[in-house]
mmCIF file of C-alpha atoms in Angstrom:
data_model
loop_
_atom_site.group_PDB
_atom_site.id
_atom_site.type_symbol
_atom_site.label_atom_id
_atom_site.label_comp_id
_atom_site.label_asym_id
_atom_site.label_seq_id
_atom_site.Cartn_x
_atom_site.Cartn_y
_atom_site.Cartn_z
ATOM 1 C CA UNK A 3 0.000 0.000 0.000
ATOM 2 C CA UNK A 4 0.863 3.415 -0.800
ATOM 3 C CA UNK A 5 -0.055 6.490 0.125
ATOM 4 C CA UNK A 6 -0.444 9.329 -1.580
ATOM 5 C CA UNK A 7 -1.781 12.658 0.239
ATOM 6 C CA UNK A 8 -4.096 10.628 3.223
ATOM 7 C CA UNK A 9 -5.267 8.595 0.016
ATOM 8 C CA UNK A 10 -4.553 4.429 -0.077
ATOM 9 C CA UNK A 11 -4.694 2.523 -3.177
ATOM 10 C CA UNK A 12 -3.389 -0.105 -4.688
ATOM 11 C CA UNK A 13 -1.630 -0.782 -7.855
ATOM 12 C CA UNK A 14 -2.642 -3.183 -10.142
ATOM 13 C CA UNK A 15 -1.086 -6.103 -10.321
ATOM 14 C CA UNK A 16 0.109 -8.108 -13.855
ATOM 15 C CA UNK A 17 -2.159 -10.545 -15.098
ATOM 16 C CA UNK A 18 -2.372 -14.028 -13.741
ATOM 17 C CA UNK A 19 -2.046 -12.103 -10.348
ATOM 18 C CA UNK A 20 -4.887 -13.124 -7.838
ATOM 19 C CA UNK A 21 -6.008 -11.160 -5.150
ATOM 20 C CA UNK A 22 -3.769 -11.395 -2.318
ATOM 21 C CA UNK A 23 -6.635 -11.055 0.349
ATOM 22 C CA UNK A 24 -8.136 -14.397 -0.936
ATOM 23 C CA UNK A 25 -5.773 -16.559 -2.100
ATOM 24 C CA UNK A 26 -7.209 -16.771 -5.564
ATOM 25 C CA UNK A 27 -4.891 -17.744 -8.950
ATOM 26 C CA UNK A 28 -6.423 -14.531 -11.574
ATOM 27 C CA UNK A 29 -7.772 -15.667 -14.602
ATOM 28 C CA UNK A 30 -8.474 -18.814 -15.371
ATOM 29 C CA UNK A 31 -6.734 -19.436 -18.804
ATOM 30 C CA UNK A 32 -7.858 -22.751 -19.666
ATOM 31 C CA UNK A 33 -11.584 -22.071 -19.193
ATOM 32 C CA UNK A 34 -11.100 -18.795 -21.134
ATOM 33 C CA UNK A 35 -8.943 -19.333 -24.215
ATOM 34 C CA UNK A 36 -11.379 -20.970 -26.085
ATOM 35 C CA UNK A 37 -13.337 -17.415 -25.533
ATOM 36 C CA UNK A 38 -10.927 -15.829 -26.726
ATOM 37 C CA UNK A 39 -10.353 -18.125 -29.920
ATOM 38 C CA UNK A 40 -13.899 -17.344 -30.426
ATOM 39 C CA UNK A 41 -13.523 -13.569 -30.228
ATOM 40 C CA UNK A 42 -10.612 -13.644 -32.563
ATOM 41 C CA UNK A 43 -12.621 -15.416 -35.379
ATOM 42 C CA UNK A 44 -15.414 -12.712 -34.774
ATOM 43 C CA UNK A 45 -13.633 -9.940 -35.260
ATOM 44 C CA UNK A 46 -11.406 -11.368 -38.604
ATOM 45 C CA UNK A 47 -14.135 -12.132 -40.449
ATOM 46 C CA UNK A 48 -15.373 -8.745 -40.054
ATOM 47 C CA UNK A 49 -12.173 -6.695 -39.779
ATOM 48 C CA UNK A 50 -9.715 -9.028 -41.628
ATOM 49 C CA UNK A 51 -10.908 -9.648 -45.077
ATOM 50 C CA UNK A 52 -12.722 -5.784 -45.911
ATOM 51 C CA UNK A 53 -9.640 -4.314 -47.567
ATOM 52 C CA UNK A 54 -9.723 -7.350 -49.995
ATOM 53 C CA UNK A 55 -13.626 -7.330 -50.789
ATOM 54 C CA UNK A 56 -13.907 -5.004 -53.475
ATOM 55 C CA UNK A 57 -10.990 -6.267 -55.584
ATOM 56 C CA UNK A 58 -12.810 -10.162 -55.062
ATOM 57 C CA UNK A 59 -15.953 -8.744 -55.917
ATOM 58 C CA UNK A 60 -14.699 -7.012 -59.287
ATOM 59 C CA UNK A 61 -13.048 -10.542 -60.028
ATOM 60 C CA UNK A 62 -15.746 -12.363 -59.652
ATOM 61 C CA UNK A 63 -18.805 -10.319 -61.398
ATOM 62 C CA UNK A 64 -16.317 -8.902 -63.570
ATOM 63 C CA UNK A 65 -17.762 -5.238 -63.679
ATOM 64 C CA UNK A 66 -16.530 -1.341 -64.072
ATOM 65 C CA UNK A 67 -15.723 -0.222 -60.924
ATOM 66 C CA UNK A 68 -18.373 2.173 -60.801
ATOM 67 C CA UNK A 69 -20.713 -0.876 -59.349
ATOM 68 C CA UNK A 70 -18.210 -2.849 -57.622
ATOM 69 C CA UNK A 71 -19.444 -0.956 -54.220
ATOM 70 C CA UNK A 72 -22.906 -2.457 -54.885
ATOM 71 C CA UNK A 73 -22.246 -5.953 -55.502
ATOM 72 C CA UNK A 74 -19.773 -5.652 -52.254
ATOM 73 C CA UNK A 75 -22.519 -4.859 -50.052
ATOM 74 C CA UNK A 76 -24.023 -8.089 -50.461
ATOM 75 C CA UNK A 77 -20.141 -9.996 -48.993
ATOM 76 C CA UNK A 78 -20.452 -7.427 -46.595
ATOM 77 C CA UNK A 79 -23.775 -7.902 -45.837
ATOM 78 C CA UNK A 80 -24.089 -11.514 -46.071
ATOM 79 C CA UNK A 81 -21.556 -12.070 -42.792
ATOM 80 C CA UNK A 82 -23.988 -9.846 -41.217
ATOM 81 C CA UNK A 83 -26.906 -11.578 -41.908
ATOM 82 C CA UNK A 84 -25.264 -15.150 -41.036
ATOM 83 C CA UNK A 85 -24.337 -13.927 -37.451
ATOM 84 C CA UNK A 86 -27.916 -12.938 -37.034
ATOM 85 C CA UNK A 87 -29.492 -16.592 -38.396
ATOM 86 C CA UNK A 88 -26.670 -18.323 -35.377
ATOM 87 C CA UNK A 89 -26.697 -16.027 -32.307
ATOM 88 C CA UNK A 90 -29.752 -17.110 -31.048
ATOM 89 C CA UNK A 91 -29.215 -20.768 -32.172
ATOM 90 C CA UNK A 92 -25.647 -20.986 -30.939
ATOM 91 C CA UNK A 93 -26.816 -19.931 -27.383
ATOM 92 C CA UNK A 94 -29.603 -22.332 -27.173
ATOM 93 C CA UNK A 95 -27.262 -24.774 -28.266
ATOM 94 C CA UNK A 96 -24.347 -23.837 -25.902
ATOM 95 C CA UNK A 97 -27.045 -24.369 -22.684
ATOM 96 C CA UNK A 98 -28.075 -27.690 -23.943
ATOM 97 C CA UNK A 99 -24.639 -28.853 -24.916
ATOM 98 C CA UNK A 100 -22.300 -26.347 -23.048
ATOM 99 C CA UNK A 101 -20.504 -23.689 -23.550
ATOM 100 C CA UNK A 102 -16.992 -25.533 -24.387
ATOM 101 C CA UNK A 103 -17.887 -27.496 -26.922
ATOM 102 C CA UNK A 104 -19.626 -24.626 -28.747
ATOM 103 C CA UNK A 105 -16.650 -22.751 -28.664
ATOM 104 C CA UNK A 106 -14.201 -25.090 -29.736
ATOM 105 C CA UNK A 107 -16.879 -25.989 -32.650
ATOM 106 C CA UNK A 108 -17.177 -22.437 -34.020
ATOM 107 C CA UNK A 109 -13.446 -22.128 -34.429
ATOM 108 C CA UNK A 110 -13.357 -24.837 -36.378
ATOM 109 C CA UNK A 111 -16.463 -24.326 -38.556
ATOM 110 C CA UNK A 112 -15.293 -20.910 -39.298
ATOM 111 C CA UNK A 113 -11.975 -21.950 -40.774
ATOM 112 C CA UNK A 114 -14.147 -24.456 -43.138
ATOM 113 C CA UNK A 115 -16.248 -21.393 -44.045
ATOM 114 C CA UNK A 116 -13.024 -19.432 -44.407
ATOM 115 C CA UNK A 117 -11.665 -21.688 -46.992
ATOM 116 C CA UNK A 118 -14.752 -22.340 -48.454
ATOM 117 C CA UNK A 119 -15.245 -18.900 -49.090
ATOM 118 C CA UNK A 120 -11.174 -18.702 -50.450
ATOM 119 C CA UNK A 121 -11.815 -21.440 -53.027
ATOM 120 C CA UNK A 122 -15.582 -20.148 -54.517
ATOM 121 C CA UNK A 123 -15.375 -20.009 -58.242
ATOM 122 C CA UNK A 124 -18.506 -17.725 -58.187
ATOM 123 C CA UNK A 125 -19.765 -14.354 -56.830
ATOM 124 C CA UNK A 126 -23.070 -16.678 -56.099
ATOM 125 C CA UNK A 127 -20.508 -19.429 -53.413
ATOM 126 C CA UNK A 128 -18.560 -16.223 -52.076
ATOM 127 C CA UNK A 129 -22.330 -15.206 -50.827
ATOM 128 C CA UNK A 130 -23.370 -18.407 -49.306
ATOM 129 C CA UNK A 131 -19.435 -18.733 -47.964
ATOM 130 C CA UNK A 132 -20.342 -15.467 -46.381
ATOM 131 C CA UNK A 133 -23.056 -16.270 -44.993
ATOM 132 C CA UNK A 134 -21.909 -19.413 -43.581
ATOM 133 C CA UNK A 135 -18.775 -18.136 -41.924
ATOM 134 C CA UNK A 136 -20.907 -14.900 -39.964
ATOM 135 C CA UNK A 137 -23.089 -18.379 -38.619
ATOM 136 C CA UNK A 138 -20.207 -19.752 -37.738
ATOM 137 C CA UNK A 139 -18.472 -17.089 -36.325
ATOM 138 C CA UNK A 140 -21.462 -15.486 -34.087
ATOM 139 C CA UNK A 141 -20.697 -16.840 -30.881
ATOM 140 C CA UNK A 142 -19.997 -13.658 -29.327
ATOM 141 C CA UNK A 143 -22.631 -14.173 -26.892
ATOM 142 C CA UNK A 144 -21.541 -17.260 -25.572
ATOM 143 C CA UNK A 145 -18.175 -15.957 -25.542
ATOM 144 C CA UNK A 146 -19.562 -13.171 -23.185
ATOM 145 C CA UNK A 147 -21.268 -15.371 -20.986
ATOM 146 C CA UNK A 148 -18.217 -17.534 -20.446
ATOM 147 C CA UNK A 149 -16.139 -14.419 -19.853
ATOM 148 C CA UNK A 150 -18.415 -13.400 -17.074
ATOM 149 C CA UNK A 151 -18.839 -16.855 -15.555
ATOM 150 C CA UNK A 152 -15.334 -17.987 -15.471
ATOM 151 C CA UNK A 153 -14.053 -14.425 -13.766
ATOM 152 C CA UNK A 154 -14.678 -13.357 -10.241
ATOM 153 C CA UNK A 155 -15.903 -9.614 -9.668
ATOM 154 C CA UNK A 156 -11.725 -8.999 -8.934
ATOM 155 C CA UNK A 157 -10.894 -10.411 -12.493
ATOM 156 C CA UNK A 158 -14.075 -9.715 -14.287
ATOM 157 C CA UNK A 159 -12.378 -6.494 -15.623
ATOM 158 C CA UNK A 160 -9.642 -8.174 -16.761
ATOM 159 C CA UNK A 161 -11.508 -11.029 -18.292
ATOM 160 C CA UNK A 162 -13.162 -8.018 -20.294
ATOM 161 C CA UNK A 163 -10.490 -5.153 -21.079
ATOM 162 C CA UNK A 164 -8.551 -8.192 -23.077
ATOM 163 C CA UNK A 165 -11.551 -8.379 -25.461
ATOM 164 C CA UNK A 166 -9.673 -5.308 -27.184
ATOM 165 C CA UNK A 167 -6.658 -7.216 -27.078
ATOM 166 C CA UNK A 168 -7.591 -10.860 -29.197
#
């Protein structure tokens, strides 16, 4: 403890740190690096593979570039509208099944989707690709619940700030 003008605080200690008042080990790594696997694969299907949408799109439909911005709003558009067909179904299926095995599945469905959607001939399998990786990939919720169940109120901010992080 410090003190700084008749004020006590604490620093913060590096992760993996428990508290020292209970005796407790910090975050529990095993239970939430499959959260975090499933975070990652959110956020690169959505963040990852926009720089290189428009110049796929033009290959595929072949068009002047003037339209390219349309036809790209459907890839765009299509991981949107997967995530929203597999949130709800992903969470009813990670209470009847658990949560682990739903996130070690959507990891590996994703990458399927991923190269699915790498080796589509046509604008048509790039959409359904699409599609199938944003159902793969929308987890998120599940990942949030297990973020919040596996941390104590000490490491729940933890558990959460290194959502920016993956």
């Amino acid at each position: 403890m410090k003190k700084l003008s008749s004020v006590s605080f604490k620093l913060p200690g590096k992760i993996g740190k428990g508290s020292e008042k209970n005796g407790s080990s910090g975050l529990r790594w095993k239970t939430l690096l499959p959260a975090y696997l499933g975070i990652f694969s959110y956020y690169f299907g959505i963040l990852m593979v926009a720089p290189f949408l428009p110049f796929l799109t033009q290959n595929f439909v072949n068009l002047p570039r003037s339209q390219v911005g349309y036809y790209n709003g459907f890839l765009t558009s299509a991981f949107s509208l997967g995530q929203l067909l597999g949130c709800t179904l992903w969470g009813n299926l990670a209470d009847k099944f658990g949560r682990r095995p739903i996130l070690t599945a959507s990891p590996v469905l994703t990458s399927v989707f991923i190269l699915f959607f790498g080796f589509s001939k046509s604008f048509a399998w790039a959409v359904v690709a699409r599609v199938g990786w944003g159902f793969a990939s929308s987890t998120i919720g599940v990942t949030n619940t297990v973020l919040g169940e596996s941390s104590t109120s000490d490491t729940r901010a933890r558990a959460f700030g290194l959502v920016g992080v993956f």
